[in-house]
Structure formats: structure tokens, C-alpha cells
């Protein structure tokens, strides 16, 4: 069978159902083409993409510059492994470390691998630099976190589905309430073996849970005071999504020069993935300064594909596009407009309780019980009306279009969303 033989969406869904593991519950949209903010299904129906592959496609689908960098590199050399050098990796590392203002970068492929990498660096730093007795290091994490799907990472999840029957679990994590500085202060006081704090600046999967503006700067300050590494998982929030280069930039408008801003909560370990490649290729990375990164020596960590020339070429172009097309400013301006429009709608709505988020990472909270199917049903109706979005935990729908969206398109989407929600008014 060939891909050309797939003539209908149902046929594609049936194939996946029969031959693939059932580890996802997708909306029944079968996409075969993407360009900018749009995707098309097998039948040729056009949609606005309001998920952007969980914020991987910030630069828009099939961005010609990113595709160009990828195909050009793919025709030259794709994989050398790190047993040898390649002529692209160092150029990318120089570019990305200057872009984010860190001394060094460690390249991986997926987000979960980058989180694992940060955890490993943090523990090694704790034993070799901070002097915590070996195997005693603890890492603080937060309720309702999402950091990926590896055995270690799901060990500190409190999502039943992600965790249950995958034990035994990796020890060494302490879970506390999110957006609660007092809990962090307390645990740092009580436990002297804490090596790091791993945090999402906004909890995307938990439903775009956006903490108070003071929270992340307070976490950073407490980490500093206690000689604990501040590890920011910016896999979903980073790279212009929230209207700044990184969500830890807060609300400054410095376009990658956050180090000069008082509001910047600079991470000790910055974790990136998703939009680092604009969704063209799996690329992730951890960035840190020398005195932390130097704990990793040859043979102690790696990945066959990590830092391959295609990944390096793609990521460099993807970051350049973010800067050239001023995607952070666009996300900031259009995000404000989006929330303003939806807030007007909510004033008289019985079906939506709340809109929250920052930049173009937003969500609405549906006025129905957590276990009702209302959010799913709304997403199905949005699909009919030409817009793709997906429910997150509880009765919450995330809205995260590619950041290349323009004002006219955004207002068109707002009217699709309003029209659809009206069908569900009680
Ligand atoms: C998506 C995501 C991950 C995991 O990335 P994968 O590439 O799916 O492994 C980790 N942390 C956050 C915050 C994410 O959104």
C-alpha cells in the first residue's frame, strides 16, 4: 500500500487504529498539508491550526526558510554521530548560545530527553560542586507538572494516566504546590539535599495554568539564596510563544536581550525543544554556563542523533526566523487582542468561565463538570467550523496558533470561536 492509496480520512483513521498502538486519542482530523497558520485534511477542507503541534510550529507550517535549510543540509550530510565532528554543530552552538546568552549548549532530540539531560546535569552538579552526599540529591517539582513521558519523568507526574502501572518509580523528587512561594521556601529550609527546582513558567498541559507575575521571580530568588539550580522547562512556553523570547523573561520586550532586564529570571539550566526546530525536525537542547555544563565529561551523556547536522541547520534557521519576523512582538500584541475579545464574549456567556494565558498561549475554561465531554464536543464543532484545537486536562481548551498569524486571521478565528461557543450556550 502507498500513501497515495489513502483516499479518505476514515481510511487513514482505520489504518492507524488497526496497525498502531492506541497511545493517543486524536481529534478525527487527518491532515495532509500545512502552510503557515493553515492545514488541510485528506478531503481538502482547510483549517486554522490552533494547537501548532503543542507549540512546536510557532514559525508556521512548512516555513520556506526552515524547509530550505533542512533540504539543503539533507542533501549534503545528515548524520555523522558524535564519534566524529560535523561542520554545522559548532556554528549552531555558537549561534544559539549567543541568542540565549549562555556559555554552552547540549543538543538532544526530544523534549523529554532534554528534561532528562537537565536532571542528570543537576544531580551531577549537586554531588561534584555543591557537595550533596552521592545518591541523596532531591529535585523539587510541582503539582500538575508535565515534562514528558520517560520512566523518570512520569515518576514525578500526578497524572494517573501517565503514571499508573509504569512503576517502580525513580526516587529523588519532591512535589509541592505550583504558584505557592511559601511551600517552596519551607521545603528549601527543611531539606539541605535539594539540588534543583524544575519548573514550567506556565503549566501548558495542565491547562495553560498561568502563575502570578511574582511567582517565577520568587522561585529564581529562592534558588539563588539556597544554592539550588533553577531549571526552566521552556519546551512549550519558550521561543516567542508567550510574547517574549522566553516565558522567564516576564513581560519585558527585549527580544533576546533579557539578560539586561531586571524582570528576567535567568535559569541556571534552560530546557528547549518543540519550536527550536519550528516543528520541522526533532531538536531539543539544554543551555547552561560553563561552571554547570563542565560537570559533563566525555562518555558521560549523549545521543546518536543529538546535534546532527540536519538538526543544527534547521534549528539555526528556525531561531533566525523568530527574530526576523518579530514573532515575540506579534504573539504579544495578538495575544492581548485575543484575550480582550474573548473577555468581552465571556461577560455574557454561560458556557465559558475564564480565558487565561500570555502571548499566544491561551486557554478557556468551560463551565461544566471536569468529566463532561463538553470541551471535546466544542472542539468537534470548532473543527466543523474550520478551526482545530484540543482539550487539555479537565474542561479546558487550549488556543495556540502559529505565531505567524496576522490580525485579520486572528479576528476571523475569534469570530469562529464565538460562533461555535454560542451553539453551546446553556
Ligand atoms: C512537550 C513538552 C515536553 C516533552 O517534549 P517531547 O518532545 O514530547 O518529549 C516537556 N515539557 C513540556 C513543558 C512540554 O510541553
Coordinates of C-alpha atoms and ligand atoms in Angstrom, one line a residue:
X1 CA 0.0 0.0 0.0
X2 CA 1.2 3.5 -0.8
X3 CA 0.3 6.9 0.8
X4 CA -1.4 7.9 -2.5
X5 CA -3.8 5.0 -1.9
X6 CA -5.3 6.8 1.1
X7 CA -8.4 8.4 -0.3
X8 CA -10.4 9.3 2.8
X9 CA -9.9 10.5 6.3
X10 CA -11.8 7.4 7.6
X11 CA -9.4 5.1 5.8
X12 CA -6.4 6.7 7.4
X13 CA -8.0 6.6 10.9
X14 CA -8.8 2.9 10.4
X15 CA -5.3 2.1 9.4
X16 CA -3.8 3.8 12.5
X17 CA -6.4 2.1 14.6
X18 CA -5.6 -1.4 13.3
X19 CA -1.8 -1.1 13.0
X20 CA -0.8 1.5 15.5
X21 CA -0.6 1.5 19.3
X22 CA -3.6 3.3 20.8
X23 CA -1.4 5.7 22.9
X24 CA -3.3 8.9 21.8
X25 CA -6.9 10.0 21.4
X26 CA -6.7 12.3 18.5
X27 CA -9.5 14.5 17.1
X28 CA -10.7 12.8 13.9
X29 CA -8.9 15.3 11.6
X30 CA -6.5 13.7 9.1
X31 CA -4.1 16.3 7.9
X32 CA -2.1 16.1 4.7
X33 CA -0.8 19.6 4.1
X34 CA 0.2 22.6 6.0
X35 CA 1.2 26.2 5.2
X36 CA 1.6 29.0 7.7
X37 CA -1.4 29.0 10.0
X38 CA -3.4 26.7 7.8
X39 CA -3.7 22.9 7.5
X40 CA -5.7 20.8 5.0
X41 CA -7.3 17.4 5.5
X42 CA -7.4 14.5 3.1
X43 CA -10.8 15.7 1.7
X44 CA -9.2 19.2 1.1
X45 CA -11.0 21.0 3.9
X46 CA -8.9 23.9 5.2
X47 CA -8.5 24.7 8.9
X48 CA -6.8 27.2 11.1
X49 CA -4.3 25.3 13.3
X50 CA -4.9 26.4 16.9
X51 CA -2.7 23.8 18.5
X52 CA 0.6 24.3 16.5
X53 CA 1.7 20.8 17.5
X54 CA 1.7 21.8 21.1
X55 CA 3.7 25.0 20.2
X56 CA 6.3 23.3 18.1
X57 CA 5.1 25.0 14.9
X58 CA 5.5 28.6 16.2
X59 CA 7.1 29.7 12.9
X60 CA 4.1 28.3 10.9
X61 CA 3.8 25.1 8.9
X62 CA 6.4 24.4 6.3
X63 CA 8.2 27.7 6.7
X64 CA 10.1 28.0 3.4
X65 CA 13.3 29.1 5.0
X66 CA 13.3 26.3 7.5
X67 CA 12.3 23.7 4.9
X68 CA 15.1 25.2 2.7
X69 CA 17.7 24.8 5.4
X70 CA 16.6 21.3 6.0
X71 CA 16.5 20.0 2.4
X72 CA 19.8 21.7 1.6
X73 CA 21.5 20.0 4.6
X74 CA 19.7 16.7 4.0
X75 CA 21.2 16.6 0.5
X76 CA 24.7 17.2 1.9
X77 CA 25.2 15.0 5.0
X78 CA 22.5 14.0 7.6
X79 CA 24.2 12.1 10.4
X80 CA 27.8 11.7 11.5
X81 CA 27.2 10.7 15.1
X82 CA 29.3 12.4 17.7
X83 CA 32.0 9.9 17.2
X84 CA 33.2 12.5 14.6
X85 CA 32.7 16.2 14.4
X86 CA 30.5 17.8 11.8
X87 CA 30.8 21.3 10.2
X88 CA 27.4 22.6 11.3
X89 CA 27.1 21.7 15.0
X90 CA 29.6 24.2 16.3
X91 CA 28.1 27.0 14.2
X92 CA 24.7 26.3 15.7
X93 CA 26.0 26.1 19.2
X94 CA 27.7 29.5 18.8
X95 CA 24.6 30.9 17.3
X96 CA 22.2 29.6 19.9
X97 CA 24.4 30.4 23.0
X98 CA 24.7 34.0 21.8
X99 CA 21.0 34.1 21.0
X100 CA 20.0 33.0 24.6
X101 CA 23.1 34.3 26.3
X102 CA 24.6 31.1 27.9
X103 CA 28.1 29.7 27.7
X104 CA 27.2 26.3 26.4
X105 CA 24.5 24.1 24.8
X106 CA 24.0 20.3 24.9
X107 CA 21.9 19.1 21.9
X108 CA 19.3 16.3 22.2
X109 CA 16.3 15.4 20.1
X110 CA 13.0 15.3 22.0
X111 CA 11.8 17.5 24.9
X112 CA 11.7 14.6 27.4
X113 CA 15.4 13.8 26.6
X114 CA 16.3 17.4 27.2
X115 CA 14.5 17.3 30.6
X116 CA 16.3 14.1 31.4
X117 CA 19.6 15.8 30.5
X118 CA 18.9 18.7 32.8
X119 CA 18.1 16.3 35.6
X120 CA 21.3 14.4 35.1
X121 CA 23.4 17.6 34.9
X122 CA 21.7 18.9 38.0
X123 CA 22.4 15.8 40.1
X124 CA 26.0 15.6 38.9
X125 CA 26.5 19.3 39.8
X126 CA 24.9 18.6 43.2
X127 CA 27.5 15.9 44.0
X128 CA 30.5 17.4 42.4
X129 CA 30.0 21.1 43.1
X130 CA 27.5 21.5 45.9
X131 CA 28.7 18.6 47.9
X132 CA 25.5 16.7 48.5
X133 CA 26.2 13.1 49.5
X134 CA 26.0 10.8 46.5
X135 CA 22.5 9.4 45.6
X136 CA 20.9 11.8 48.1
X137 CA 20.1 14.7 45.8
X138 CA 16.5 15.8 45.6
X139 CA 14.8 17.8 42.9
X140 CA 11.7 20.0 43.6
X141 CA 8.9 19.7 41.1
X142 CA 5.3 20.9 41.0
X143 CA 1.8 19.5 41.2
X144 CA 0.2 19.1 37.8
X145 CA 3.6 19.3 36.0
X146 CA 4.2 18.0 32.5
X147 CA 7.8 17.3 31.5
X148 CA 7.5 14.4 29.1
X149 CA 7.0 10.6 29.1
X150 CA 10.2 8.8 30.2
X151 CA 10.1 6.5 33.2
X152 CA 11.9 9.0 35.4
X153 CA 9.7 11.9 34.3
X154 CA 6.4 10.1 34.8
X155 CA 7.7 9.1 38.2
X156 CA 7.0 12.7 39.4
X157 CA 3.8 13.3 37.5
X158 CA 0.5 13.3 39.3
X159 CA -1.5 12.4 36.2
X160 CA -2.9 8.9 36.8
X161 CA -2.9 8.0 33.1
X162 CA 0.7 8.9 32.7
X163 CA 1.9 7.0 35.8
X164 CA -0.3 4.1 36.7
X165 CA 1.3 0.7 36.2
X166 CA 4.6 2.1 34.9
X167 CA 6.4 1.7 38.3
X168 CA 8.7 1.2 40.1
X169 CA 9.3 4.9 40.0
X170 CA 12.5 6.9 40.1
X171 CA 13.1 8.4 43.6
X172 CA 14.6 11.8 44.3
X173 CA 11.8 14.2 43.6
X174 CA 9.7 16.3 46.0
X175 CA 6.4 17.6 44.7
X176 CA 4.9 20.8 46.0
X177 CA 2.1 23.2 45.0
X178 CA 2.5 25.4 42.0
X179 CA 2.3 29.2 42.3
X180 CA 2.9 28.9 46.1
X181 CA 6.2 30.5 47.2
X182 CA 5.7 29.6 50.8
X183 CA 5.7 25.9 50.1
X184 CA 9.0 26.3 48.2
X185 CA 10.5 28.3 51.0
X186 CA 9.5 25.7 53.5
X187 CA 10.9 22.7 51.6
X188 CA 14.2 24.5 50.9
X189 CA 14.6 25.3 54.6
X190 CA 13.8 21.8 55.7
X191 CA 15.9 19.8 53.2
X192 CA 19.5 20.5 52.7
X193 CA 19.9 17.9 49.9
X194 CA 18.0 19.9 47.3
X195 CA 19.9 20.2 44.1
X196 CA 17.4 21.9 41.8
X197 CA 13.9 23.2 41.1
X198 CA 12.4 22.0 37.8
X199 CA 9.5 24.2 36.7
X200 CA 7.3 25.2 33.8
X201 CA 7.0 29.1 33.8
X202 CA 3.4 28.5 32.7
X203 CA 1.9 25.0 33.0
X204 CA 0.8 24.3 29.4
X205 CA -0.6 20.7 29.7
X206 CA -2.3 21.4 33.0
X207 CA -4.5 23.9 31.1
X208 CA -2.3 26.9 30.5
X209 CA -2.2 27.5 34.2
X210 CA -0.5 30.9 34.5
X211 CA 1.0 31.8 37.9
X212 CA 1.0 35.2 39.5
X213 CA 3.6 37.6 37.9
X214 CA 5.7 37.5 41.1
X215 CA 6.0 33.7 41.3
X216 CA 8.7 32.8 38.8
X217 CA 11.0 35.7 40.0
X218 CA 10.5 34.5 43.6
X219 CA 11.4 30.9 42.6
X220 CA 14.5 32.2 41.0
X221 CA 15.4 34.3 44.1
X222 CA 14.9 31.3 46.5
X223 CA 17.0 29.1 44.2
X224 CA 19.8 31.7 44.3
X225 CA 19.7 32.1 48.1
X226 CA 19.8 28.3 48.7
X227 CA 22.4 27.4 46.1
X228 CA 19.9 25.3 44.2
X229 CA 19.7 25.2 40.4
X230 CA 16.7 26.9 38.7
X231 CA 15.7 24.7 35.8
X232 CA 13.2 26.2 33.5
X233 CA 11.3 23.8 31.2
X234 CA 10.5 26.2 28.3
X235 CA 9.8 23.5 25.8
X236 CA 6.2 24.8 25.3
X237 CA 6.5 28.3 26.6
X238 CA 9.8 29.3 25.0
X239 CA 10.8 30.8 21.7
X240 CA 8.3 33.7 21.4
X241 CA 5.2 31.7 22.3
X242 CA 4.2 33.9 25.3
X243 CA 5.1 37.2 23.7
X244 CA 8.7 37.3 24.9
X245 CA 11.7 35.2 23.8
X246 CA 11.3 33.1 26.9
X247 CA 8.4 33.0 29.4
X248 CA 11.0 33.6 32.2
X249 CA 11.6 37.0 30.6
X250 CA 8.3 38.0 32.2
X251 CA 6.7 40.9 30.4
X252 CA 9.7 42.6 29.0
X253 CA 10.1 43.3 25.3
X254 CA 13.8 42.8 24.9
X255 CA 13.8 40.3 22.0
X256 CA 16.5 38.0 23.2
X257 CA 18.4 40.5 25.3
X258 CA 16.7 39.7 28.5
X259 CA 19.9 39.5 30.4
X260 CA 19.8 43.3 30.6
X261 CA 16.3 43.4 32.0
X262 CA 15.6 43.5 35.7
X263 CA 12.5 41.3 35.2
X264 CA 14.4 38.4 33.7
X265 CA 14.5 35.2 35.9
X266 CA 17.6 33.7 34.3
X267 CA 17.6 29.9 34.5
X268 CA 20.7 28.0 35.6
X269 CA 19.5 25.3 33.1
X270 CA 17.3 26.3 30.2
X271 CA 15.4 23.5 28.6
X272 CA 14.2 23.9 25.0
X273 CA 12.5 21.7 22.4
X274 CA 9.4 21.9 20.2
X275 CA 9.7 25.3 18.3
X276 CA 13.5 25.1 18.4
X277 CA 13.1 23.5 15.0
X278 CA 9.8 25.2 14.0
X279 CA 8.3 21.7 14.0
X280 CA 10.4 20.5 11.1
X281 CA 12.6 18.0 12.9
X282 CA 13.0 16.8 16.5
X283 CA 15.6 19.2 18.1
X284 CA 15.9 19.9 21.8
X285 CA 18.7 21.4 23.9
X286 CA 19.8 22.3 27.4
X287 CA 21.7 25.6 27.9
X288 CA 23.9 26.5 30.8
X289 CA 27.0 28.4 31.8
X290 CA 30.5 26.7 31.9
X291 CA 30.7 26.0 35.7
X292 CA 27.5 23.9 35.4
X293 CA 27.9 22.3 32.0
X294 CA 31.5 21.3 32.7
X295 CA 30.3 18.5 35.1
X296 CA 29.5 16.6 31.9
X297 CA 32.7 15.0 30.5
X298 CA 33.3 12.7 27.5
X299 CA 31.4 9.4 27.7
X300 CA 29.0 10.5 30.4
X301 CA 26.0 11.5 28.3
X302 CA 24.9 11.5 24.7
X303 CA 22.6 10.6 21.8
X304 CA 23.3 9.2 18.4
X305 CA 21.1 11.8 16.7
X306 CA 21.7 14.7 19.1
X307 CA 23.5 17.6 17.4
X308 CA 23.3 16.0 13.9
X309 CA 23.9 18.4 11.0
X310 CA 20.2 18.5 9.8
X311 CA 19.0 19.3 13.3
X312 CA 21.7 22.0 13.7
X313 CA 20.9 23.6 10.4
X314 CA 17.2 23.5 11.0
X315 CA 17.3 24.9 14.5
X316 CA 19.6 27.8 13.5
X317 CA 17.2 28.8 10.7
X318 CA 14.2 28.4 13.0
X319 CA 15.6 30.8 15.6
X320 CA 16.6 33.3 12.9
X321 CA 13.0 33.3 11.6
X322 CA 11.7 34.1 15.1
X323 CA 13.9 37.2 15.2
X324 CA 13.5 38.3 11.6
X325 CA 9.7 38.0 11.7
X326 CA 9.4 39.6 15.1
X327 CA 7.3 36.7 16.3
X328 CA 7.5 37.6 20.0
X329 CA 6.1 41.1 19.4
X330 CA 3.4 39.6 17.2
X331 CA 2.5 37.0 19.8
X332 CA 2.3 39.7 22.5
X333 CA 0.1 42.1 20.5
X334 CA -2.3 39.5 19.1
X335 CA -2.4 37.6 22.4
X336 CA -3.7 40.8 24.1
X337 CA -6.3 41.3 21.4
X338 CA -7.4 37.6 21.6
X339 CA -7.9 37.7 25.4
X340 CA -9.6 41.1 25.1
X341 CA -12.1 39.8 22.5
X342 CA -12.8 36.6 24.5
X343 CA -13.2 38.5 27.7
X344 CA -15.9 40.6 26.0
X345 CA -17.6 37.4 25.0
X346 CA -17.4 35.9 28.5
X347 CA -19.2 38.9 30.1
X348 CA -22.5 37.5 28.7
X349 CA -21.5 33.8 28.2
X350 CA -22.9 30.9 30.3
X351 CA -20.6 28.3 28.7
X352 CA -17.1 29.9 29.2
X353 CA -15.9 30.9 32.7
X354 CA -12.5 32.3 32.0
X355 CA -9.8 33.0 29.4
X356 CA -6.2 32.9 30.6
X357 CA -2.7 32.9 29.2
X358 CA 0.1 35.0 28.0
X359 CA 1.1 35.9 24.4
X360 CA -0.5 33.4 22.1
X361 CA -0.6 30.6 24.7
X362 CA -4.1 30.8 25.9
X363 CA -7.0 28.6 27.2
X364 CA -10.6 28.9 28.0
X365 CA -12.2 27.2 31.0
X366 CA -15.5 25.6 30.1
X367 CA -18.4 26.0 32.5
X368 CA -19.2 22.3 33.0
X369 CA -18.0 19.4 35.2
X370 CA -14.4 18.2 34.7
X371 CA -15.5 14.8 33.5
X372 CA -18.2 16.0 31.0
X373 CA -17.4 15.8 27.3
X374 CA -18.3 19.5 26.6
X375 CA -14.8 20.6 25.8
X376 CA -14.4 17.7 23.4
X377 CA -17.7 18.4 21.8
X378 CA -16.8 22.1 21.4
X379 CA -13.5 21.1 19.7
X380 CA -15.5 18.8 17.3
X381 CA -17.8 21.8 16.5
X382 CA -14.8 24.1 16.0
X383 CA -13.4 21.5 13.6
X384 CA -16.6 21.7 11.6
X385 CA -16.3 25.4 11.6
X386 CA -12.7 25.3 10.3
X387 CA -10.5 25.6 13.4
X388 CA -8.5 22.9 15.1
X389 CA -8.0 22.9 18.9
X390 CA -7.7 20.2 21.5
X391 CA -9.0 20.0 25.1
X392 CA -6.3 19.7 27.8
X393 CA -6.9 18.4 31.3
X394 CA -10.3 18.9 32.8
X395 CA -12.7 21.0 30.8
X396 CA -10.2 23.4 29.3
X397 CA -9.4 24.2 25.6
X398 CA -6.0 25.5 24.7
X399 CA -5.7 28.1 21.9
X400 CA -2.2 28.3 20.5
X401 CA -2.0 29.3 16.8
X402 CA 1.3 29.6 14.9
X403 CA 2.9 32.9 15.8
X404 CA 3.0 34.0 12.1
X405 CA -0.8 34.6 12.3
X406 CA -1.9 38.1 11.4
X407 CA -4.5 40.4 12.9
X408 CA -7.1 39.7 10.2
X409 CA -6.7 36.0 10.5
X410 CA -6.9 36.2 14.3
X411 CA -10.1 38.2 14.3
X412 CA -11.5 35.7 11.8
X413 CA -10.6 32.9 14.3
X414 CA -12.2 34.9 17.2
X415 CA -15.4 35.0 15.3
X416 CA -15.3 31.2 14.5
X417 CA -14.7 30.6 18.2
X418 CA -17.5 32.9 19.3
X419 CA -19.9 31.5 16.8
X420 CA -19.1 27.9 17.9
X421 CA -19.4 28.7 21.6
X422 CA -22.8 30.2 21.1
X423 CA -24.0 26.8 19.9
X424 CA -23.2 25.5 23.4
X425 CA -24.8 28.3 25.5
X426 CA -27.0 26.8 28.2
Ligands
LIG1 C1 6.0 18.8 25.1 C2 6.7 19.0 26.4 C3 7.7 18.2 26.9 C4 8.1 16.9 26.2 O1 8.5 17.1 24.9 P1 8.6 15.8 23.9 O2 9.3 16.3 22.7 O3 7.1 15.4 23.7 O4 9.3 14.7 24.6 C5 8.3 18.5 28.1 N1 7.9 19.6 28.8 C6 7.0 20.5 28.3 C7 6.6 21.7 29.1 C8 6.3 20.2 27.1 O5 5.3 21.0 26.7

